[in-house]
C-alpha cells in the first residue's frame, strides 16, 4: 500500500478515511458496536464522541489530536484509524496514553480516581516487525503491564493498548471481528450486517451537504501530511501535493508548513497553476 498522500474527493471517501471515520463513529450506536466488538467490553454510557479532540496541556508540549475520544461512566477510550504504516507504534500509544490520563484526571483528584483506559488502533497494515524486518502477521496485538519476573503479578494500572492489523483479517478467529477487519482492509462488506450498516452510513454521509462542506473545510492532520510529503520526495510530488491540497480547501498556512516551503514559494506554485 502506497504511503504517498492523496487528497480524496468526497465521492472517493471510504470508512477508514480521515473525516469519514470520525463522522461515522459520531453515531453513538455504531461507535458502541465497534468498541464492544473490538475490545470485548460492555459500554454502558457514551458521552457524545468528540471528533478529533485536541489535547495540549502545556504550551511547550506536543499536543495530540484524537480521532474518536469516548468517555464511558467508568472508562476512557481513544479509537484511532491508521491507513498507512505507523512509525513507532509503541511510543505513539505511550504518549497518547499519557495525554489521555492528564486530560481525564482533574486538578485535585487522587490517582485512584483515574478511569480504566483503552487506546485502540485500527490499522490497515501490520504495525509490528521483528528484528529481521519481517511482519509478525497477527490480526490483533494486546498490551498490558505485567511483572517480567512473575507474570502472575499484575501492575493493575487499568490501562490496555490494543492494535488491530486488518491485513491479517483471515487469521482472526472471532467471526464478527474478522468481518469488520475484512471491511476495513478491502472496503467490501460481504454478508456481514454491521459492515453493510457501516457502508450505508458512509453512503448517506457522502450525500449529506453539511458533511461535504465540513470535509472540504476541515484541517487535515498537518503532522501526518508533513511525513507523507517528505516520503514523496521529488519536488514535482510536492508541487502536485500543494495544488491538490489547495484545491480541496486546505488553508495555505498548513500546506506551507506541511511541505516545508515558504508562503512565497507556495504562492508562486499556485500562481503558475492558475
PDB file of C-alpha atoms in Angstrom:
ATOM      1  CA  UNK A   1       0.000   0.000   0.000  1.00  0.00           C
ATOM      2  CA  UNK A   2       1.385   3.382  -1.014  1.00  0.00           C
ATOM      3  CA  UNK A   3       2.118   5.937   1.677  1.00  0.00           C
ATOM      4  CA  UNK A   4       2.006   8.834  -0.803  1.00  0.00           C
ATOM      5  CA  UNK A   5      -0.592  11.320   0.328  1.00  0.00           C
ATOM      6  CA  UNK A   6      -3.565  11.728  -1.970  1.00  0.00           C
ATOM      7  CA  UNK A   7      -6.335  14.148  -1.168  1.00  0.00           C
ATOM      8  CA  UNK A   8      -9.599  12.379  -1.942  1.00  0.00           C
ATOM      9  CA  UNK A   9     -12.764  13.906  -3.250  1.00  0.00           C
ATOM     10  CA  UNK A  10     -15.829  13.396  -1.066  1.00  0.00           C
ATOM     11  CA  UNK A  11     -17.126  10.750  -3.500  1.00  0.00           C
ATOM     12  CA  UNK A  12     -13.928   8.696  -3.059  1.00  0.00           C
ATOM     13  CA  UNK A  13     -14.119   8.523   0.732  1.00  0.00           C
ATOM     14  CA  UNK A  14     -14.342   5.178   2.499  1.00  0.00           C
ATOM     15  CA  UNK A  15     -14.984   4.308   6.136  1.00  0.00           C
ATOM     16  CA  UNK A  16     -11.288   4.463   7.043  1.00  0.00           C
ATOM     17  CA  UNK A  17     -10.558   7.920   5.636  1.00  0.00           C
ATOM     18  CA  UNK A  18      -9.967  10.986   7.813  1.00  0.00           C
ATOM     19  CA  UNK A  19     -13.202  12.864   8.252  1.00  0.00           C
ATOM     20  CA  UNK A  20     -15.389   9.934   7.250  1.00  0.00           C
ATOM     21  CA  UNK A  21     -14.190   7.668  10.058  1.00  0.00           C
ATOM     22  CA  UNK A  22     -14.808  10.361  12.659  1.00  0.00           C
ATOM     23  CA  UNK A  23     -18.249  11.189  11.235  1.00  0.00           C
ATOM     24  CA  UNK A  24     -19.397   7.545  11.124  1.00  0.00           C
ATOM     25  CA  UNK A  25     -18.128   6.978  14.660  1.00  0.00           C
ATOM     26  CA  UNK A  26     -20.073  10.054  15.711  1.00  0.00           C
ATOM     27  CA  UNK A  27     -23.141   7.790  15.542  1.00  0.00           C
ATOM     28  CA  UNK A  28     -23.388   6.514  19.159  1.00  0.00           C
ATOM     29  CA  UNK A  29     -24.823   3.091  18.230  1.00  0.00           C
ATOM     30  CA  UNK A  30     -22.106   2.453  15.656  1.00  0.00           C
ATOM     31  CA  UNK A  31     -19.392   3.712  17.978  1.00  0.00           C
ATOM     32  CA  UNK A  32     -20.636   1.425  20.748  1.00  0.00           C
ATOM     33  CA  UNK A  33     -20.733  -1.593  18.416  1.00  0.00           C
ATOM     34  CA  UNK A  34     -17.166  -1.007  17.173  1.00  0.00           C
ATOM     35  CA  UNK A  35     -15.787  -0.595  20.694  1.00  0.00           C
ATOM     36  CA  UNK A  36     -17.658  -3.554  22.170  1.00  0.00           C
ATOM     37  CA  UNK A  37     -16.781  -5.801  19.226  1.00  0.00           C
ATOM     38  CA  UNK A  38     -13.058  -4.995  19.220  1.00  0.00           C
ATOM     39  CA  UNK A  39     -12.381  -4.612  22.944  1.00  0.00           C
ATOM     40  CA  UNK A  40     -14.751  -7.311  24.275  1.00  0.00           C
ATOM     41  CA  UNK A  41     -16.205  -4.927  26.843  1.00  0.00           C
ATOM     42  CA  UNK A  42     -19.633  -3.503  27.569  1.00  0.00           C
ATOM     43  CA  UNK A  43     -20.116   0.225  27.126  1.00  0.00           C
ATOM     44  CA  UNK A  44     -22.870   1.353  29.470  1.00  0.00           C
ATOM     45  CA  UNK A  45     -22.812   5.019  28.511  1.00  0.00           C
ATOM     46  CA  UNK A  46     -21.173   7.218  25.875  1.00  0.00           C
ATOM     47  CA  UNK A  47     -20.616  10.903  26.234  1.00  0.00           C
ATOM     48  CA  UNK A  48     -21.167  12.108  22.680  1.00  0.00           C
ATOM     49  CA  UNK A  49     -17.947  11.178  20.846  1.00  0.00           C
ATOM     50  CA  UNK A  50     -15.624  14.109  20.298  1.00  0.00           C
ATOM     51  CA  UNK A  51     -14.253  14.319  16.768  1.00  0.00           C
ATOM     52  CA  UNK A  52     -10.512  14.935  16.574  1.00  0.00           C
ATOM     53  CA  UNK A  53     -10.272  16.111  20.168  1.00  0.00           C
ATOM     54  CA  UNK A  54      -7.077  18.073  20.734  1.00  0.00           C
ATOM     55  CA  UNK A  55      -5.130  17.630  23.962  1.00  0.00           C
ATOM     56  CA  UNK A  56      -2.236  20.009  24.640  1.00  0.00           C
ATOM     57  CA  UNK A  57      -1.870  20.516  28.412  1.00  0.00           C
ATOM     58  CA  UNK A  58       1.114  22.842  28.276  1.00  0.00           C
ATOM     59  CA  UNK A  59       2.074  25.435  25.694  1.00  0.00           C
ATOM     60  CA  UNK A  60       5.505  23.824  25.296  1.00  0.00           C
ATOM     61  CA  UNK A  61       4.295  20.219  24.998  1.00  0.00           C
ATOM     62  CA  UNK A  62       3.462  18.250  21.873  1.00  0.00           C
ATOM     63  CA  UNK A  63      -0.310  18.043  21.630  1.00  0.00           C
ATOM     64  CA  UNK A  64      -2.222  15.171  20.074  1.00  0.00           C
ATOM     65  CA  UNK A  65      -5.381  15.086  18.008  1.00  0.00           C
ATOM     66  CA  UNK A  66      -7.507  12.052  18.795  1.00  0.00           C
ATOM     67  CA  UNK A  67      -9.738  10.550  16.117  1.00  0.00           C
ATOM     68  CA  UNK A  68     -12.545   9.498  18.461  1.00  0.00           C
ATOM     69  CA  UNK A  69     -12.394  10.157  22.193  1.00  0.00           C
ATOM     70  CA  UNK A  70     -15.089   8.466  24.285  1.00  0.00           C
ATOM     71  CA  UNK A  71     -15.888   8.779  27.962  1.00  0.00           C
ATOM     72  CA  UNK A  72     -17.958   5.978  29.461  1.00  0.00           C
ATOM     73  CA  UNK A  73     -19.107   6.234  33.072  1.00  0.00           C
ATOM     74  CA  UNK A  74     -16.057   4.267  34.215  1.00  0.00           C
ATOM     75  CA  UNK A  75     -13.820   4.128  31.110  1.00  0.00           C
ATOM     76  CA  UNK A  76     -11.953   6.399  28.732  1.00  0.00           C
ATOM     77  CA  UNK A  77     -11.460   5.069  25.197  1.00  0.00           C
ATOM     78  CA  UNK A  78      -9.415   6.548  22.363  1.00  0.00           C
ATOM     79  CA  UNK A  79     -10.094   4.997  18.938  1.00  0.00           C
ATOM     80  CA  UNK A  80      -7.636   5.700  16.117  1.00  0.00           C
ATOM     81  CA  UNK A  81      -7.629   4.687  12.449  1.00  0.00           C
ATOM     82  CA  UNK A  82      -4.377   4.184  10.520  1.00  0.00           C
ATOM     83  CA  UNK A  83      -4.469   3.930   6.717  1.00  0.00           C
ATOM     84  CA  UNK A  84      -0.691   3.757   6.292  1.00  0.00           C
ATOM     85  CA  UNK A  85       2.354   2.373   8.066  1.00  0.00           C
ATOM     86  CA  UNK A  86       2.602   3.849  11.547  1.00  0.00           C
ATOM     87  CA  UNK A  87       6.008   4.949  12.808  1.00  0.00           C
ATOM     88  CA  UNK A  88       6.959   3.995  16.382  1.00  0.00           C
ATOM     89  CA  UNK A  89       3.615   2.441  17.421  1.00  0.00           C
ATOM     90  CA  UNK A  90       4.840   1.715  20.938  1.00  0.00           C
ATOM     91  CA  UNK A  91       5.982   5.249  21.673  1.00  0.00           C
ATOM     92  CA  UNK A  92       2.922   6.728  19.984  1.00  0.00           C
ATOM     93  CA  UNK A  93       0.496   4.698  22.105  1.00  0.00           C
ATOM     94  CA  UNK A  94       2.555   5.504  25.196  1.00  0.00           C
ATOM     95  CA  UNK A  95       2.258   9.239  24.534  1.00  0.00           C
ATOM     96  CA  UNK A  96      -1.450   9.024  23.717  1.00  0.00           C
ATOM     97  CA  UNK A  97      -1.994   7.160  26.978  1.00  0.00           C
ATOM     98  CA  UNK A  98      -0.193   9.834  28.986  1.00  0.00           C
ATOM     99  CA  UNK A  99      -2.189  12.653  27.377  1.00  0.00           C
ATOM    100  CA  UNK A 100      -5.494  10.849  27.929  1.00  0.00           C
ATOM    101  CA  UNK A 101      -4.618  10.347  31.599  1.00  0.00           C
ATOM    102  CA  UNK A 102      -3.749  14.003  32.069  1.00  0.00           C
ATOM    103  CA  UNK A 103      -6.979  15.041  30.378  1.00  0.00           C
ATOM    104  CA  UNK A 104      -9.159  12.678  32.399  1.00  0.00           C
ATOM    105  CA  UNK A 105      -7.750  13.464  35.876  1.00  0.00           C
ATOM    106  CA  UNK A 106      -8.993  16.804  37.082  1.00  0.00           C
ATOM    107  CA  UNK A 107      -6.788  19.016  39.243  1.00  0.00           C
ATOM    108  CA  UNK A 108      -7.034  17.959  42.865  1.00  0.00           C
ATOM    109  CA  UNK A 109      -8.221  14.428  42.147  1.00  0.00           C
ATOM    110  CA  UNK A 110      -6.414  11.394  43.517  1.00  0.00           C
ATOM    111  CA  UNK A 111      -4.633   8.875  41.276  1.00  0.00           C
ATOM    112  CA  UNK A 112      -7.111   6.245  42.439  1.00  0.00           C
ATOM    113  CA  UNK A 113      -9.825   8.168  40.580  1.00  0.00           C
ATOM    114  CA  UNK A 114      -8.249   7.548  37.178  1.00  0.00           C
ATOM    115  CA  UNK A 115     -10.715   5.693  34.977  1.00  0.00           C
ATOM    116  CA  UNK A 116      -9.940   2.458  33.176  1.00  0.00           C
ATOM    117  CA  UNK A 117      -8.499   3.453  29.803  1.00  0.00           C
ATOM    118  CA  UNK A 118      -8.130   1.877  26.376  1.00  0.00           C
ATOM    119  CA  UNK A 119      -6.032   3.006  23.429  1.00  0.00           C
ATOM    120  CA  UNK A 120      -7.443   1.267  20.349  1.00  0.00           C
ATOM    121  CA  UNK A 121      -5.709   1.467  16.961  1.00  0.00           C
ATOM    122  CA  UNK A 122      -7.362   0.023  13.853  1.00  0.00           C
ATOM    123  CA  UNK A 123      -4.533  -0.358  11.336  1.00  0.00           C
ATOM    124  CA  UNK A 124      -4.875  -1.370   7.701  1.00  0.00           C
ATOM    125  CA  UNK A 125      -1.323  -2.724   7.704  1.00  0.00           C
ATOM    126  CA  UNK A 126       0.688  -4.708  10.248  1.00  0.00           C
ATOM    127  CA  UNK A 127       2.234  -2.231  12.726  1.00  0.00           C
ATOM    128  CA  UNK A 128       4.911  -4.625  14.052  1.00  0.00           C
ATOM    129  CA  UNK A 129       8.044  -6.212  12.584  1.00  0.00           C
ATOM    130  CA  UNK A 130      10.680  -8.460  14.139  1.00  0.00           C
ATOM    131  CA  UNK A 131      14.445  -7.810  14.192  1.00  0.00           C
ATOM    132  CA  UNK A 132      14.707  -9.271  10.667  1.00  0.00           C
ATOM    133  CA  UNK A 133      12.221  -6.722   9.321  1.00  0.00           C
ATOM    134  CA  UNK A 134       9.568  -9.417   8.949  1.00  0.00           C
ATOM    135  CA  UNK A 135       5.970  -8.700   9.922  1.00  0.00           C
ATOM    136  CA  UNK A 136       4.568 -10.742  12.787  1.00  0.00           C
ATOM    137  CA  UNK A 137       1.260 -11.174  10.969  1.00  0.00           C
ATOM    138  CA  UNK A 138      -1.084 -11.226  13.953  1.00  0.00           C
ATOM    139  CA  UNK A 139      -4.591  -9.827  13.472  1.00  0.00           C
ATOM    140  CA  UNK A 140      -4.534  -8.315  16.960  1.00  0.00           C
ATOM    141  CA  UNK A 141      -1.843  -7.161  19.400  1.00  0.00           C
ATOM    142  CA  UNK A 142      -2.902  -6.538  23.020  1.00  0.00           C
ATOM    143  CA  UNK A 143      -0.593  -4.978  25.594  1.00  0.00           C
ATOM    144  CA  UNK A 144      -0.937  -4.777  29.368  1.00  0.00           C
ATOM    145  CA  UNK A 145       1.680  -4.209  32.043  1.00  0.00           C
ATOM    146  CA  UNK A 146       2.770  -7.340  33.886  1.00  0.00           C
ATOM    147  CA  UNK A 147       5.762  -8.256  36.007  1.00  0.00           C
ATOM    148  CA  UNK A 148       8.676  -9.645  33.975  1.00  0.00           C
ATOM    149  CA  UNK A 149       9.906 -11.758  36.889  1.00  0.00           C
ATOM    150  CA  UNK A 150       6.500 -13.266  37.634  1.00  0.00           C
ATOM    151  CA  UNK A 151       3.659 -12.984  35.102  1.00  0.00           C
ATOM    152  CA  UNK A 152       1.136 -13.626  37.863  1.00  0.00           C
ATOM    153  CA  UNK A 153       1.921 -10.201  39.315  1.00  0.00           C
ATOM    154  CA  UNK A 154      -0.179  -7.518  37.609  1.00  0.00           C
ATOM    155  CA  UNK A 155       0.592  -3.822  37.780  1.00  0.00           C
ATOM    156  CA  UNK A 156      -3.176  -3.258  37.607  1.00  0.00           C
ATOM    157  CA  UNK A 157      -2.838   0.272  36.235  1.00  0.00           C
ATOM    158  CA  UNK A 158      -6.189  -0.210  34.435  1.00  0.00           C
ATOM    159  CA  UNK A 159      -4.734   0.531  31.002  1.00  0.00           C
ATOM    160  CA  UNK A 160      -4.841  -1.541  27.843  1.00  0.00           C
ATOM    161  CA  UNK A 161      -3.441  -0.877  24.384  1.00  0.00           C
ATOM    162  CA  UNK A 162      -4.966  -2.846  21.506  1.00  0.00           C
ATOM    163  CA  UNK A 163      -3.771  -2.626  17.897  1.00  0.00           C
ATOM    164  CA  UNK A 164      -5.625  -4.467  15.129  1.00  0.00           C
ATOM    165  CA  UNK A 165      -3.975  -5.437  11.853  1.00  0.00           C
ATOM    166  CA  UNK A 166      -6.722  -5.545   9.217  1.00  0.00           C
ATOM    167  CA  UNK A 167      -4.382  -7.038   6.606  1.00  0.00           C
ATOM    168  CA  UNK A 168      -4.405 -10.275   8.636  1.00  0.00           C
ATOM    169  CA  UNK A 169      -8.200 -10.470   8.865  1.00  0.00           C
ATOM    170  CA  UNK A 170      -8.236 -14.060   7.607  1.00  0.00           C
ATOM    171  CA  UNK A 171      -6.282 -15.143  10.711  1.00  0.00           C
ATOM    172  CA  UNK A 172      -8.820 -13.673  13.150  1.00  0.00           C
ATOM    173  CA  UNK A 173     -10.869 -16.391  14.870  1.00  0.00           C
ATOM    174  CA  UNK A 174     -13.725 -14.190  16.086  1.00  0.00           C
ATOM    175  CA  UNK A 175     -16.178 -14.039  13.170  1.00  0.00           C
ATOM    176  CA  UNK A 176     -17.570 -10.602  13.987  1.00  0.00           C
ATOM    177  CA  UNK A 177     -14.098  -9.094  14.271  1.00  0.00           C
ATOM    178  CA  UNK A 178     -12.942 -10.921  11.135  1.00  0.00           C
ATOM    179  CA  UNK A 179     -15.859  -9.473   9.169  1.00  0.00           C
ATOM    180  CA  UNK A 180     -15.125  -5.973  10.444  1.00  0.00           C
ATOM    181  CA  UNK A 181     -11.402  -6.193   9.643  1.00  0.00           C
ATOM    182  CA  UNK A 182     -12.248  -7.551   6.187  1.00  0.00           C
ATOM    183  CA  UNK A 183     -14.377  -4.472   5.546  1.00  0.00           C
ATOM    184  CA  UNK A 184     -11.659  -2.146   6.856  1.00  0.00           C
ATOM    185  CA  UNK A 185      -8.996  -3.725   4.648  1.00  0.00           C
ATOM    186  CA  UNK A 186     -10.971  -4.328   1.449  1.00  0.00           C
ATOM    187  CA  UNK A 187     -13.901  -1.894   1.693  1.00  0.00           C
ATOM    188  CA  UNK A 188     -16.075  -4.894   0.767  1.00  0.00           C
ATOM    189  CA  UNK A 189     -18.984  -5.624   3.087  1.00  0.00           C
ATOM    190  CA  UNK A 190     -19.749  -9.233   2.228  1.00  0.00           C
ATOM    191  CA  UNK A 191     -22.817 -10.544   4.042  1.00  0.00           C
ATOM    192  CA  UNK A 192     -21.972  -9.029   7.425  1.00  0.00           C
ATOM    193  CA  UNK A 193     -24.903  -6.930   8.658  1.00  0.00           C
ATOM    194  CA  UNK A 194     -22.749  -4.498  10.610  1.00  0.00           C
ATOM    195  CA  UNK A 195     -20.354  -3.906   7.702  1.00  0.00           C
ATOM    196  CA  UNK A 196     -23.333  -3.237   5.465  1.00  0.00           C
ATOM    197  CA  UNK A 197     -24.645  -0.743   8.020  1.00  0.00           C
ATOM    198  CA  UNK A 198     -21.262   0.995   8.051  1.00  0.00           C
ATOM    199  CA  UNK A 199     -21.247   1.159   4.256  1.00  0.00           C
ATOM    200  CA  UNK A 200     -24.783   2.557   4.219  1.00  0.00           C
ATOM    201  CA  UNK A 201     -23.770   5.246   6.724  1.00  0.00           C
ATOM    202  CA  UNK A 202     -20.773   6.183   4.570  1.00  0.00           C
ATOM    203  CA  UNK A 203     -23.025   6.495   1.517  1.00  0.00           C
ATOM    204  CA  UNK A 204     -25.515   8.643   3.436  1.00  0.00           C
ATOM    205  CA  UNK A 205     -22.764  10.983   4.633  1.00  0.00           C
ATOM    206  CA  UNK A 206     -21.304  11.358   1.145  1.00  0.00           C
ATOM    207  CA  UNK A 207     -24.707  12.613   0.003  1.00  0.00           C
ATOM    208  CA  UNK A 208     -25.103  14.932   3.014  1.00  0.00           C
ATOM    209  CA  UNK A 209     -24.437  18.606   2.200  1.00  0.00           C
ATOM    210  CA  UNK A 210     -23.284  19.519   5.700  1.00  0.00           C
ATOM    211  CA  UNK A 211     -20.769  16.667   5.792  1.00  0.00           C
ATOM    212  CA  UNK A 212     -19.477  17.583   2.327  1.00  0.00           C
ATOM    213  CA  UNK A 213     -18.903  21.176   3.398  1.00  0.00           C
ATOM    214  CA  UNK A 214     -17.314  20.154   6.699  1.00  0.00           C
ATOM    215  CA  UNK A 215     -14.972  17.742   4.927  1.00  0.00           C
ATOM    216  CA  UNK A 216     -13.765  20.347   2.466  1.00  0.00           C
ATOM    217  CA  UNK A 217     -13.175  22.860   5.258  1.00  0.00           C
ATOM    218  CA  UNK A 218     -11.535  20.550   7.774  1.00  0.00           C
ATOM    219  CA  UNK A 219      -7.918  20.926   8.803  1.00  0.00           C
ATOM    220  CA  UNK A 220      -6.153  17.708   7.893  1.00  0.00           C
ATOM    221  CA  UNK A 221      -3.557  16.178  10.167  1.00  0.00           C
ATOM    222  CA  UNK A 222      -0.688  18.517   9.286  1.00  0.00           C
ATOM    223  CA  UNK A 223       1.880  16.372  11.081  1.00  0.00           C
ATOM    224  CA  UNK A 224       0.962  13.317   9.017  1.00  0.00           C
ATOM    225  CA  UNK A 225       0.810  15.371   5.815  1.00  0.00           C
ATOM    226  CA  UNK A 226       4.357  16.545   6.540  1.00  0.00           C
ATOM    227  CA  UNK A 227       5.611  12.989   6.962  1.00  0.00           C
ATOM    228  CA  UNK A 228       3.961  11.753   3.792  1.00  0.00           C
ATOM    229  CA  UNK A 229       5.049  14.786   1.795  1.00  0.00           C
ATOM    230  CA  UNK A 230       8.662  14.075   2.775  1.00  0.00           C
ATOM    231  CA  UNK A 231       8.251  10.458   1.718  1.00  0.00           C
ATOM    232  CA  UNK A 232       7.009  11.644  -1.671  1.00  0.00           C
ATOM    233  CA  UNK A 233      10.466  13.116  -2.108  1.00  0.00           C
ATOM    234  CA  UNK A 234      10.625  14.687  -5.519  1.00  0.00           C
ATOM    235  CA  UNK A 235       9.873  18.353  -5.989  1.00  0.00           C
ATOM    236  CA  UNK A 236       7.227  17.516  -8.580  1.00  0.00           C
ATOM    237  CA  UNK A 237       5.374  15.494  -5.968  1.00  0.00           C
ATOM    238  CA  UNK A 238       5.489  18.385  -3.509  1.00  0.00           C
ATOM    239  CA  UNK A 239       4.126  20.751  -6.147  1.00  0.00           C
ATOM    240  CA  UNK A 240       1.357  18.312  -7.019  1.00  0.00           C
ATOM    241  CA  UNK A 241       0.535  17.851  -3.329  1.00  0.00           C
ATOM    242  CA  UNK A 242       0.358  21.630  -2.796  1.00  0.00           C
ATOM    243  CA  UNK A 243      -2.064  22.053  -5.686  1.00  0.00           C
ATOM    244  CA  UNK A 244      -4.224  19.111  -4.621  1.00  0.00           C
ATOM    245  CA  UNK A 245      -4.423  20.305  -1.016  1.00  0.00           C
ATOM    246  CA  UNK A 246      -5.275  23.857  -2.064  1.00  0.00           C
ATOM    247  CA  UNK A 247      -7.940  22.587  -4.457  1.00  0.00           C
ATOM    248  CA  UNK A 248      -9.526  20.782  -1.508  1.00  0.00           C
ATOM    249  CA  UNK A 249      -9.675  23.938   0.635  1.00  0.00           C
ATOM    250  CA  UNK A 250      -6.772  23.160   2.968  1.00  0.00           C
ATOM    251  CA  UNK A 251      -5.511  26.506   4.395  1.00  0.00           C
ATOM    252  CA  UNK A 252      -2.331  27.852   2.794  1.00  0.00           C
ATOM    253  CA  UNK A 253      -0.553  28.082   6.156  1.00  0.00           C
ATOM    254  CA  UNK A 254      -0.983  24.349   6.765  1.00  0.00           C
ATOM    255  CA  UNK A 255       0.093  23.494   3.201  1.00  0.00           C
ATOM    256  CA  UNK A 256       3.276  25.561   3.508  1.00  0.00           C
ATOM    257  CA  UNK A 257       4.125  24.052   6.892  1.00  0.00           C
ATOM    258  CA  UNK A 258       3.320  20.517   5.746  1.00  0.00           C
ATOM    259  CA  UNK A 259       5.547  20.737   2.655  1.00  0.00           C
ATOM    260  CA  UNK A 260       8.253  22.739   4.442  1.00  0.00           C
ATOM    261  CA  UNK A 261       8.134  25.591   1.950  1.00  0.00           C
ATOM    262  CA  UNK A 262       7.746  29.338   2.385  1.00  0.00           C
ATOM    263  CA  UNK A 263       4.469  31.117   1.792  1.00  0.00           C
ATOM    264  CA  UNK A 264       6.140  32.980  -1.085  1.00  0.00           C
ATOM    265  CA  UNK A 265       7.107  29.668  -2.719  1.00  0.00           C
ATOM    266  CA  UNK A 266       3.577  28.322  -2.231  1.00  0.00           C
ATOM    267  CA  UNK A 267       2.059  31.429  -3.798  1.00  0.00           C
ATOM    268  CA  UNK A 268       4.432  31.004  -6.750  1.00  0.00           C
ATOM    269  CA  UNK A 269       3.324  27.376  -7.235  1.00  0.00           C
ATOM    270  CA  UNK A 270      -0.366  28.253  -7.027  1.00  0.00           C
ATOM    271  CA  UNK A 271       0.050  31.244  -9.348  1.00  0.00           C
ATOM    272  CA  UNK A 272       1.636  29.051 -12.025  1.00  0.00           C
ATOM    273  CA  UNK A 273      -1.272  26.625 -11.707  1.00  0.00           C
ATOM    274  CA  UNK A 274      -3.744  29.450 -12.260  1.00  0.00           C
TER     275      UNK A 274
END
